[in-house]
Each structure stands twice: as C-alpha cells, then as structure tokens.
Amino acid sequence: MSETILGIKDLTIRYSSQAVLQVDSLDIQEGEVLAVIGPNGAGKSTLLLVLAHLLNPDTGQVLFHGKPIQHENELAYRRRIALVLQEPLLLHQSVFENVAAGLKFRGLPHSEVKQRTNEWLTRLEISHLSNRPAYRLSGGEAQRTSLARAFALEPELLLLDEPFSSLDAPTRARLLQDLHTLLSQTNITTVFITHDLDEALLLGDRVAVLLGGVLRQVGRPQDVFTAPSDGDVAAFVGVETVIAGIVASSQNGLVTVVADDVHLEAVGDIPIGARVWFCLRPEDITLSISEGSVISSARNRIIGRIMRMTPSGPLVRVVVDCGLPVVALITRGSANEMKLQEGQSVTATFKATAVHLIPR
Amino acid sequence: MSSDILEITLLSLRVSLLATGISLFIGIPLGTWLALRRQLRGRGFMLSIINTGMALPPVVVGLFVAMMLWRSGPLGSLELIYTPTAIVIAQMIIATPVVTGLTASALQQLNPRLRLQLLGLGASPIQMIFSLWREARLPLLAALMAGFGSVISEVGASMMVGGNIRHHTRVLTTAIVLETSKGEFQNAIALSILLLILAYIVNLGLTIIQQRGTR
C-alpha cells in the first residue's frame, strides 16, 4: 500500500461566514493522479489553493507526510511542490528564465539550473523557444512553458488548476496527451483540477467530485462514472436520465422499478419498497421505429414520442417522452436513416445491466 | 557669476539625487506594502492621503519644514535651517508621496494571481517581492523619474529652508529666481536651459535603463 503524501482533515473555508468549501477528509496517495472535477464555482480552485497552503483554512488542517503545514514550515513545503494555474502567468523574461525561475528560488547551483531547465524545455518540446520573450508565445506554448517550469522542480506533489481550459481544442488535445505521457513517465503525485470529464477520465487514477464546496464522491473513474453515489453526482458526470422510482419487486438480482406507471427492470439487490434513483447514460439507450416485436436481449422497452432533437458534433441527443423523459445519444447517420423527427413515435430500448440504481 | 555656475549645478544635483534616493528607500517599500495588503484596514484612506501628498505644494512643505527647523522651532537645536541638509529633508518630503503612490499603482496593475504563482513555485516572500518589482520595472522607473522631476524643479521649498545663500545653499531654481528679480534675464535664461539639460540627461539615463530588454 502506497503512502499518503497529503491529507486533509475537517477543512472548512468561509467567505463572510458562509462555508464555500467543506472537506472532512481527503488523502492523496504517493504516485497517484487525483482528478478533482466539478462545475464552475464548486470550490475546486479554492481547494487547490488550500493544498498549496496559499489560503489558510478557517478550520482543519492540511497534512504533508502526516505533519500539519503551518506558517513556520510553509516555505519548505512549497519548495517540495509545484503549482500550475489556469493562466500561465509567465514573467516578462525569456522562456528559459521562466522555466528556471523556481530552481533559482531554491538557490540551486547555476550548472544544475541550466541542465534541468534545458532537459524540461526539451521534454515539453519548446527548446527552440528558449530565448524567446514570454509575451511572444502562443497560448499553447505559454502553457507548455508553465508546465516545464513546474516539472523542472521535480516536485513531490504537482498541483494543476485547469491548465488547459483556455486553449483551443486541437492544442488542448495534444497537450493533454503529452501531460498524460509525462505523468506516467515521472510518476509524480498529482492533483489535477478540471471541469472536463474527458480530462479527468484520461488522467485520473482516482476522481473526486466536488459539488457546492463538498466532496460528494471519491473513487476510481469507472466507479464514479458508472456508479455515482447520488443524483447530483450522476447528473454532473453525464448520467442524463435520472428517474425517481420505487422498487416493486426484487428477486434473483433483478429489480423492477415503478416510476409514473412505467415498469423498468434493472440489475441490483434492493428491497421492495425502497425509493431509488434510476440512472441511465444516454449512450446506453437504443432507439427503434418498428413497433412490432423485435426479439432482443434488452429487458426494457418503452414507447414514447420524440420531444426534442439536438445535434452535438457527430451525434444527436434525442429526448423521448415515455411518460418520463429519457435521453438517448445516437449518431447523426442513424437519425438520418431512421428519418427521425420531433413528434415521431419511437421505442427506447436498454438493458437492465445498463441501469444504475441509487437509493434516495 | 560663471565660476559659481558649476557649484550651483553640482549642489542642485547632489541635493535632489540624495532626496530622491532617500524617498525611494521609504516610498518603494511603503508603496509595495500598501499594494499587497489588500485586506488591510484603512488602506483606501492611506492611499488617498498618499495621492494627495503627490500634489503637495513645495512652498507649503518648505514652510512646514522651516517652522520645524527654525532656531525657535521644535528641531531648532539641530541647527539645520539654511543648510543643504534642510533642502534634502524638504525635497524628500515632496518626493516620497510621489514614489509611494506610483509604486503602489505600479504593483496593483500586476495580475494578483502572479503572487500565488510565484509562491507556488517556492519563492520566499522576499523573492516574491523582488520578482514583482522586476515585473513592474517600467512603471517603477517612471516613479523614480517623477520623484526626481518633482524635486529638481521645485523652488519654493529650497528657498524657504535653504535661503538661497551664495556658496552654501544656492541651487539652480533659487538662482533663477534671484537673477530674474535682479533683472539679469540673460543669466536667468542660461540657468533655466542648464536646468532643463540636467533634467534631460538624468531622465535619458533612466529611460535607457527602463527600455532596455523590453520590446
């Protein structure tokens, strides 16, 4: 079992007496990448500033290797970590000087500063920009410089606050891939803040969901995405169909849930009468127009009328009114072949195993 | 007259450079402190006082310092009235609010998150402040130029506390007033041109430093 590098205990941050962040406990293990996801204003950046000890908590402690960080040891602590913020915040100096900045703060010998700076300029593929003034960099180059500046410190803990959110999509995709490679090569313990689920899935060994200043779920990505702990987490991680229902029967691991007179089947072991959230991801729902009986292994078939169709990239989001709104995600090609249009009657099909039940 | 010119010019330079130098030692740390302490109680009030101080009339400062330094005044025993030191004190009082106010505004223009970024890279508080000064070097040198400009050109304070004594406290501006009142306009104009050249040379030097390494 790996060691806990950083821990949080009973932490609260208040702004004018209102708690904006409340984390009872969070442990960051050596070598892991913890992705913290949440919508804007959830307190993600505040959490990162607390972890960097740049914001003092109103109550609670941040423990580094089990010892609380206090005013006396905060400089020593900050010299073992590195921080990358959303904006690159480079100094008005050359790229080289920027990457070397943290090493110089640590008073390392000149030759070592030079060697490590050059190494990380190369690893982030910006060595050709070494002498360029920072104000003449593109957004992607500036963020690469900011990452090189942090990696050059060879920190025990890397704190990243949405480093790619202001970049265009292709630049972001490349940089994300490069960061993924670097993190797996260096094995640096990392806390990565993002509001983007794809980034969290790619980078995170574990995912922490922060909603309204409270950590709602921490776990492996597949657990958080397929088995969200409550309705809010489910909605945030993209389980778009969340139906309130009551368990009507339960036997042999198969559960029937009644919601608004619709009977739905799911896999689970929940007692009869329990109130549950019935959660479905839109990509797990199949739409068909043949009203005759098609033999299929899918346990759930419900007929409804298309309420709304919204194209999104190569896909179309279809909201079907089956007595309850069900959201399906299908390809544009399928939608065209089936000549789907709003108001049309369709059958929504999904497997009992695709359903995730959350007690409510 | 002409033999006196060098002496007067050198005294002007010496007094004003010294006064500006002292005002930097007070104004830059004070301005930095006011800029960085966002949650400081009464910070807005202090900044408004400093900004008012930037418009202090030199003659009022001169009167105030003279009253302090007069033989009968509270600091009379120091026997500083009508000495170059008295001019330095008065000019320092004129330049300090200028340097403080412009330092504060120079640092407030920086992105507030830059401080967090620098600390997050392991900068000590002192290293963080030096980095911020370096980032704000253009407006900080402008603060220095404004401070020097405000004292090399003032006449009221030098006259009140220095007394325009030949070979002792006569500086370029007080000499210009004297020559004008004597009707020696040629001398007054020559001294004025000399003063302008002097101010130009100092500011040229500072401007070269300021613009070096920028686009």
XYZ file of C-alpha atoms in Angstrom:
575
model
C 0.000 0.000 0.000
C 1.406 3.344 -1.006
C 1.982 6.124 1.475
C -0.327 9.090 1.953
C 1.547 12.199 0.825
C -1.056 14.824 1.515
C -4.100 14.661 3.723
C -6.956 16.980 4.578
C -8.808 16.824 7.879
C -12.065 18.613 8.797
C -11.350 21.522 6.491
C -13.655 24.496 6.067
C -13.170 27.742 4.197
C -15.625 30.559 4.756
C -16.310 33.742 2.877
C -18.184 36.218 5.051
C -19.371 33.456 7.395
C -20.667 31.250 4.567
C -18.817 27.974 4.065
C -17.575 27.732 0.470
C -15.524 24.602 0.964
C -16.013 21.779 3.405
C -13.865 18.672 3.148
C -13.959 16.257 6.054
C -11.236 14.020 4.780
C -9.194 13.521 1.641
C -5.998 11.521 1.275
C -3.684 11.740 -1.694
C -1.537 8.642 -2.191
C 2.008 8.658 -3.391
C 2.255 8.311 -7.168
C -1.421 8.713 -7.939
C -3.163 11.280 -10.111
C -6.261 12.570 -8.383
C -8.611 14.391 -10.736
C -10.941 16.796 -8.954
C -13.987 17.551 -11.076
C -16.893 19.836 -10.514
C -18.791 22.649 -12.201
C -17.682 26.280 -12.071
C -17.942 27.749 -8.608
C -17.824 24.379 -6.867
C -14.725 25.376 -4.893
C -12.162 23.460 -6.953
C -9.637 26.289 -7.221
C -10.142 27.151 -3.577
C -9.322 23.542 -2.718
C -6.127 23.712 -4.773
C -5.028 26.960 -3.090
C -5.558 25.307 0.281
C -3.484 22.313 -0.816
C -0.681 24.699 -1.874
C -1.075 26.424 1.509
C -1.749 29.719 -0.236
C -5.073 30.040 1.544
C -5.426 29.388 5.244
C -8.380 27.227 6.189
C -10.813 28.587 8.772
C -10.834 25.220 10.450
C -8.987 21.969 9.914
C -5.562 21.013 8.710
C -3.562 20.028 5.683
C -1.053 17.304 6.495
C 2.070 16.684 4.430
C 3.554 13.252 5.179
C 1.371 13.244 8.272
C 2.644 16.569 9.657
C 0.460 19.668 9.655
C 1.621 22.515 7.413
C 1.932 25.708 9.398
C 3.348 29.159 8.888
C 6.828 28.066 10.027
C 7.213 25.231 7.551
C 5.131 26.503 4.636
C 8.120 27.725 2.596
C 9.859 24.379 2.998
C 6.599 22.686 1.972
C 6.132 24.890 -1.097
C 9.647 24.078 -2.201
C 8.668 20.412 -2.430
C 5.585 21.022 -4.565
C 4.829 22.886 -7.802
C 1.789 24.814 -8.915
C 0.384 25.351 -12.413
C -2.547 27.720 -12.733
C -5.189 28.195 -15.398
C -3.381 31.202 -16.889
C 0.315 30.506 -17.469
C 1.318 33.735 -15.571
C 4.797 33.933 -17.056
C 7.331 36.585 -16.124
C 8.402 39.216 -18.646
C 11.582 37.333 -19.376
C 12.734 34.666 -21.796
C 11.219 31.196 -21.857
C 14.454 29.829 -20.402
C 14.381 32.297 -17.488
C 10.766 31.400 -16.809
C 11.428 27.675 -16.672
C 14.471 28.320 -14.467
C 12.571 30.604 -12.053
C 11.569 28.038 -9.447
C 15.004 26.405 -9.500
C 16.591 29.805 -8.845
C 14.209 30.431 -5.943
C 15.588 27.228 -4.437
C 19.136 28.561 -4.765
C 20.392 25.606 -6.809
C 23.853 25.871 -8.379
C 23.956 27.548 -11.771
C 25.015 24.425 -13.662
C 22.152 22.372 -12.254
C 19.616 25.105 -13.025
C 20.838 25.163 -16.601
C 20.866 21.405 -17.024
C 17.392 20.822 -15.559
C 15.888 23.776 -17.413
C 17.238 22.515 -20.727
C 16.054 18.988 -20.000
C 12.478 20.121 -19.412
C 12.472 22.561 -22.308
C 13.277 19.535 -24.450
C 10.756 17.217 -22.830
C 7.979 19.741 -23.391
C 9.202 20.339 -26.952
C 9.860 24.050 -26.507
C 13.680 24.098 -26.560
C 13.578 26.044 -29.850
C 11.734 28.833 -27.968
C 14.332 29.051 -25.192
C 15.413 32.634 -25.916
C 12.027 33.960 -26.936
C 10.417 36.552 -24.652
C 7.419 35.033 -22.917
C 4.995 37.672 -24.191
C 5.557 36.441 -27.737
C 4.310 32.902 -27.101
C 1.029 31.401 -28.276
C -1.402 30.120 -25.629
C -0.243 26.525 -26.030
C 3.453 27.447 -25.936
C 2.897 29.563 -22.831
C 1.148 26.685 -21.041
C 3.957 24.315 -22.071
C 6.414 26.787 -20.522
C 4.335 26.875 -17.362
C 4.310 23.056 -17.217
C 8.067 22.863 -17.869
C 8.600 25.384 -15.064
C 6.707 23.092 -12.676
C 8.176 19.762 -13.863
C 11.745 21.157 -13.736
C 11.319 21.415 -9.962
C 10.886 17.618 -9.831
C 8.237 18.163 -7.158
C 6.889 15.537 -4.802
C 3.437 16.896 -5.496
C 2.185 18.639 -8.611
C -0.904 20.826 -8.341
C -2.622 21.679 -11.637
C -5.593 24.048 -11.792
C -7.440 23.625 -15.099
C -4.263 24.222 -17.095
C -5.893 23.642 -20.474
C -9.251 25.336 -20.131
C -8.301 28.424 -22.135
C -6.701 26.566 -25.052
C -8.266 25.715 -28.396
C -9.380 22.111 -28.879
C -6.501 20.681 -31.003
C -3.808 22.342 -28.848
C -5.546 21.123 -25.741
C -5.790 17.552 -27.011
C -2.052 17.402 -27.799
C -1.008 18.984 -24.535
C -3.308 16.679 -22.599
C -1.763 13.648 -24.284
C 1.760 14.952 -23.581
C 0.898 15.601 -19.949
C -0.502 12.090 -19.678
C 2.775 10.691 -21.013
C 4.896 12.838 -18.684
C 2.854 11.920 -15.640
C 3.154 8.216 -16.330
C 6.900 8.543 -17.005
C 7.698 10.587 -13.914
C 5.125 9.047 -11.585
C 4.742 12.384 -9.788
C 1.840 12.550 -7.346
C -0.621 14.966 -8.918
C -3.825 16.772 -8.110
C -5.481 17.815 -11.338
C -8.441 20.188 -11.225
C -10.818 20.224 -14.173
C -14.431 20.679 -15.133
C -13.906 18.431 -18.133
C -14.903 14.798 -17.682
C -12.742 13.549 -20.550
C -9.629 15.096 -18.998
C -10.489 13.524 -15.670
C -11.049 10.105 -17.260
C -7.792 10.242 -19.193
C -5.525 11.456 -16.400
C -7.141 10.413 -13.150
C -6.260 7.259 -11.269
C -8.975 8.436 -8.919
C -11.685 11.007 -9.411
C -13.076 13.300 -6.739
C -16.381 15.027 -7.455
C -16.725 18.431 -5.806
C -20.200 19.952 -5.874
C -21.182 23.067 -3.956
C -17.967 23.031 -1.945
C -18.460 19.477 -0.702
C -16.669 16.319 -1.851
C -19.548 14.099 -2.908
C -17.672 11.075 -4.172
C -14.067 9.940 -4.418
C -13.211 6.756 -6.246
C -11.910 5.055 -9.342
C -13.155 6.767 -12.531
C -15.219 3.772 -13.619
C -16.965 3.704 -10.241
C -17.739 7.401 -10.262
C -18.934 7.365 -13.853
C -20.930 4.156 -13.746
C -21.981 4.146 -10.124
C -22.425 7.736 -8.981
C -23.196 7.989 -5.286
C -26.153 10.344 -5.593
C -28.379 12.128 -8.072
C -26.275 15.308 -8.261
C -23.094 13.388 -8.997
C -24.985 11.350 -11.570
C -26.244 14.475 -13.289
C -22.785 16.017 -13.257
C -20.947 13.007 -14.646
C -23.362 12.741 -17.544
C -25.965 10.242 -16.478
C -28.676 12.276 -18.134
C -31.684 10.186 -17.394
C -32.347 10.194 -13.680
C -35.805 8.922 -12.787
C -37.283 8.744 -9.309
C -38.934 5.386 -8.715
C -39.908 2.752 -6.159
C -38.801 -0.860 -6.170
C -41.859 -3.026 -6.900
C -40.223 -6.429 -6.972
C -36.832 -7.843 -6.323
C -35.703 -11.383 -6.931
C -32.617 -13.208 -8.124
C -30.724 -9.969 -8.506
C -33.303 -8.497 -10.846
C -35.260 -5.484 -9.668
C -38.417 -3.957 -11.076
C -38.816 -0.252 -10.511
C -42.102 1.571 -10.969
C -41.956 5.184 -11.956
C -45.074 7.003 -13.125
C -46.813 3.707 -14.064
C -43.860 2.612 -16.167
C -42.227 -0.653 -15.150
C -38.500 -0.808 -15.631
C -36.036 -3.584 -14.920
C -32.593 -3.229 -13.517
C -29.887 -5.406 -12.050
C -29.400 -4.988 -8.328
C -30.278 -6.244 -4.926
C -32.545 -3.691 -3.334
C -35.511 -4.495 -1.055
C -39.085 -3.999 -2.251
C -40.499 -0.592 -1.417
C -37.127 1.172 -1.466
C -37.074 4.586 -3.075
C -34.383 4.811 -5.748
C -32.928 6.966 -8.463
C -32.986 5.090 -11.732
C -29.979 6.294 -13.733
C -29.182 5.794 -17.397
C -26.382 7.061 -19.577
C -27.656 8.349 -22.942
C -25.244 6.190 -24.967
C -26.769 3.033 -23.459
C -30.199 3.686 -24.974
C -31.160 2.318 -28.387
C -33.987 3.831 -30.412
C -36.057 1.921 -32.965
C -39.132 2.733 -35.020
C -40.523 -0.748 -35.769
C -43.414 -1.158 -33.399
C -43.669 -4.909 -33.931
C -41.897 -7.182 -31.528
C -38.200 -7.368 -32.195
C -36.516 -10.149 -30.308
C -33.736 -8.664 -28.228
C -31.908 -9.390 -25.011
C -32.658 -5.922 -23.730
C -35.090 -6.144 -20.814
C -36.566 -2.673 -21.092
C -38.692 -1.444 -23.987
C -40.706 1.713 -23.635
C -42.625 3.556 -26.309
C -42.630 7.318 -26.428
C -42.728 10.398 -28.597
C -39.661 12.428 -29.579
C -39.806 15.744 -27.760
C -36.566 17.338 -28.883
C -33.548 16.576 -31.089
C -30.297 18.477 -30.561
C -27.283 17.826 -32.782
C -23.938 17.766 -30.954
C -20.944 17.035 -33.154
C -21.367 13.700 -34.946
C -24.133 12.770 -32.520
C -27.721 13.757 -31.900
C -29.253 13.997 -28.472
C -32.826 12.799 -28.573
C -35.210 13.442 -25.698
C -38.062 10.938 -25.732
C -41.201 11.395 -23.673
C -42.106 7.930 -22.411
C -44.220 9.261 -19.596
C -40.830 10.207 -18.208
C -38.147 11.999 -20.182
C -35.471 9.621 -21.465
C -32.348 10.983 -23.144
C -30.640 8.964 -25.872
C -27.472 9.718 -27.776
C -27.366 8.332 -31.321
C -25.211 9.022 -34.359
C -26.315 11.513 -36.952
C -26.258 8.698 -39.543
C -28.776 6.628 -37.599
C -31.021 9.629 -37.120
C -30.994 10.281 -40.874
C -31.567 6.658 -41.901
C -34.465 6.307 -39.500
C -35.770 9.733 -40.615
C -36.311 10.681 -37.004
C -38.122 13.918 -36.344
C -39.707 15.643 -33.400
C -43.177 14.343 -32.568
C -42.476 10.902 -34.014
C -43.195 7.767 -32.024
C -40.189 5.577 -31.173
C -39.278 2.677 -28.944
C -36.456 3.174 -26.476
C -34.596 0.013 -25.526
C -31.969 -0.548 -22.895
C -30.505 -3.437 -20.979
C -31.178 -3.997 -17.331
C -27.434 -4.075 -16.790
C -27.076 -0.529 -18.151
C -29.170 0.823 -15.310
C -27.539 2.184 -12.187
C -29.722 2.389 -9.111
C -29.007 4.878 -6.340
C -31.030 4.794 -3.120
C -32.734 8.093 -2.424
C 28.835 84.518 -11.878
C 30.187 81.897 -14.253
C 32.519 80.427 -11.629
C 29.503 79.948 -9.415
C 27.523 78.049 -12.017
C 29.335 74.740 -11.621
C 28.986 74.939 -7.859
C 25.259 75.717 -8.049
C 24.648 72.954 -10.578
C 26.508 70.349 -8.562
C 24.660 71.320 -5.390
C 21.315 71.053 -7.187
C 22.198 67.610 -8.466
C 23.596 66.407 -5.169
C 20.659 67.600 -3.088
C 17.964 66.349 -5.459
C 19.587 62.968 -6.093
C 20.062 62.415 -2.382
C 16.464 63.433 -1.614
C 15.179 61.149 -4.380
C 17.363 58.295 -3.149
C 16.002 58.552 0.391
C 12.446 58.794 -0.910
C 12.990 55.516 -2.813
C 14.066 53.771 0.383
C 10.865 54.887 2.076
C 8.443 55.019 -0.855
C 9.092 51.709 -2.606
C 8.670 49.503 0.493
C 5.712 51.569 1.698
C 4.037 51.556 -1.718
C 4.650 47.810 -2.051
C 3.152 47.170 1.353
C 0.060 49.215 0.536
C -0.339 47.470 -2.811
C -0.015 43.932 -1.481
C -2.032 44.237 1.743
C -5.445 44.111 0.117
C -7.305 43.269 3.284
C -5.544 45.986 5.306
C -7.959 48.123 7.290
C -7.829 51.764 6.243
C -5.782 51.012 3.134
C -8.003 53.130 0.891
C -7.714 56.032 3.308
C -3.915 55.741 3.406
C -3.709 55.620 -0.383
C -5.894 58.725 -0.648
C -3.577 60.561 1.764
C -0.540 59.461 -0.276
C -2.196 60.539 -3.508
C -2.976 63.934 -2.018
C 0.664 64.109 -0.932
C 1.671 63.724 -4.586
C 0.194 67.180 -5.143
C 1.814 68.830 -2.082
C 2.834 72.419 -2.954
C 6.627 72.649 -2.386
C 6.262 76.046 -0.776
C 3.901 74.586 1.835
C 6.362 71.785 2.573
C 9.090 74.428 2.784
C 7.112 76.466 5.281
C 6.357 73.412 7.401
C 9.993 72.213 7.430
C 11.254 75.751 8.098
C 8.946 76.083 11.095
C 10.335 72.838 12.451
C 13.947 73.847 11.888
C 13.867 77.490 12.950
C 16.005 78.242 15.973
C 12.799 78.640 17.998
C 11.189 75.567 16.425
C 10.987 72.061 17.917
C 14.046 70.847 15.963
C 15.900 74.165 16.153
C 18.703 72.732 18.252
C 19.851 70.652 15.271
C 20.867 73.942 13.557
C 19.824 72.668 10.160
C 17.899 75.674 8.876
C 19.539 77.287 5.805
C 21.758 74.266 5.140
C 21.771 71.851 2.160
C 20.557 69.167 4.596
C 17.421 71.198 5.209
C 16.753 71.253 1.449
C 17.268 67.490 1.267
C 14.728 66.992 4.071
C 12.146 69.206 2.402
C 12.656 67.646 -1.033
C 12.467 64.168 0.433
C 9.065 65.051 1.893
C 7.973 66.215 -1.555
C 9.279 63.146 -3.438
C 8.232 60.374 -1.032
C 4.463 60.521 -1.681
C 5.133 60.591 -5.429
C 7.312 57.481 -5.270
C 4.958 55.717 -2.816
C 1.796 56.415 -4.790
C 3.279 55.431 -8.148
C 4.868 52.281 -6.659
C 1.523 51.224 -5.228
C -0.260 51.760 -8.529
C 2.538 50.013 -10.461
C 2.181 46.871 -8.346
C -1.599 46.962 -8.290
C -1.545 46.708 -12.069
C 0.063 43.268 -11.899
C -2.164 40.206 -12.008
C -2.950 39.418 -8.342
C -2.632 35.693 -9.082
C 1.016 36.198 -10.081
C 1.852 36.347 -6.368
C 0.195 32.992 -5.801
C 2.027 31.532 -8.789
C 5.414 32.774 -7.534
C 4.808 31.460 -4.018
C 3.560 28.204 -5.531
C 6.903 27.842 -7.302
C 8.717 28.104 -3.996
C 9.539 31.816 -3.816
C 10.148 33.189 -0.326
C 8.217 36.387 0.458
C 11.344 38.451 -0.303
C 11.974 36.615 -3.584
C 8.317 37.115 -4.476
C 8.563 40.882 -3.887
C 11.786 41.188 -5.898
C 10.131 39.279 -8.748
C 7.134 41.626 -8.629
C 9.427 44.685 -8.709
C 11.173 43.214 -11.683
C 7.841 42.634 -13.422
C 6.838 46.241 -12.712
C 10.223 47.736 -13.587
C 8.836 50.104 -16.230
C 6.298 51.875 -14.027
C 8.729 51.729 -11.069
C 11.381 53.609 -13.039
C 8.657 56.035 -14.067
C 8.009 56.531 -10.338
C 11.694 57.273 -9.846
C 11.707 59.791 -12.719
C 8.592 61.500 -11.409
C 10.120 61.709 -7.932
C 13.352 63.214 -9.225
C 11.449 65.549 -11.556
C 9.331 66.866 -8.714
C 12.360 67.937 -6.637
C 14.910 69.098 -9.217
C 12.308 71.572 -10.481
C 10.905 72.914 -7.224
C 11.863 76.324 -5.934
C 9.524 77.082 -3.034
C 10.952 74.620 -0.515
C 14.589 75.272 -1.428
C 14.007 78.975 -0.928
C 12.163 78.631 2.375
C 14.537 76.204 4.090
C 17.758 76.898 2.204
C 17.561 80.656 1.953
C 19.442 80.890 -1.370
C 22.760 81.658 0.338
C 25.647 82.075 -2.092
C 28.283 79.318 -1.902
C 26.123 77.478 0.579
C 22.513 76.741 -0.316
C 22.031 78.354 -3.712
C 20.605 75.862 -6.199
C 19.629 76.301 -9.850
C 15.981 77.153 -9.254
C 16.635 79.673 -6.486
C 19.415 81.230 -8.570
C 16.969 81.648 -11.471
C 14.518 83.480 -9.210
C 17.287 85.724 -7.927
C 18.685 86.576 -11.355
C 15.194 87.321 -12.653
C 14.435 89.637 -9.740
C 17.728 91.452 -10.354
C 16.690 91.974 -13.993
C 19.541 89.734 -15.222
C 17.341 87.897 -17.694
C 20.265 86.511 -19.716
C 21.642 84.758 -16.640
C 18.180 83.535 -15.679
C 17.590 82.084 -19.135
C 21.034 80.450 -19.224
C 20.423 78.802 -15.842
C 16.978 77.676 -16.971
C 18.445 75.992 -20.028
C 21.087 74.365 -17.850
C 18.365 73.042 -15.521
C 16.447 71.603 -18.449
C 19.562 69.919 -19.831
C 20.340 68.457 -16.444
C 16.848 67.064 -16.042
C 17.034 65.716 -19.559
C 20.344 63.904 -19.006
C 19.154 62.202 -15.829
C 15.865 61.162 -17.388
C 17.588 59.989 -20.564
C 19.770 57.695 -18.486
C 16.765 56.326 -16.604
C 14.755 55.916 -19.808
C 17.565 53.896 -21.388
C 17.626 51.611 -18.352
C 13.843 51.403 -18.396
C 13.512 50.496 -22.057
C 16.371 48.016 -22.117
C 15.148 44.482 -22.532
C 11.623 45.471 -23.492
C 10.189 45.265 -26.955
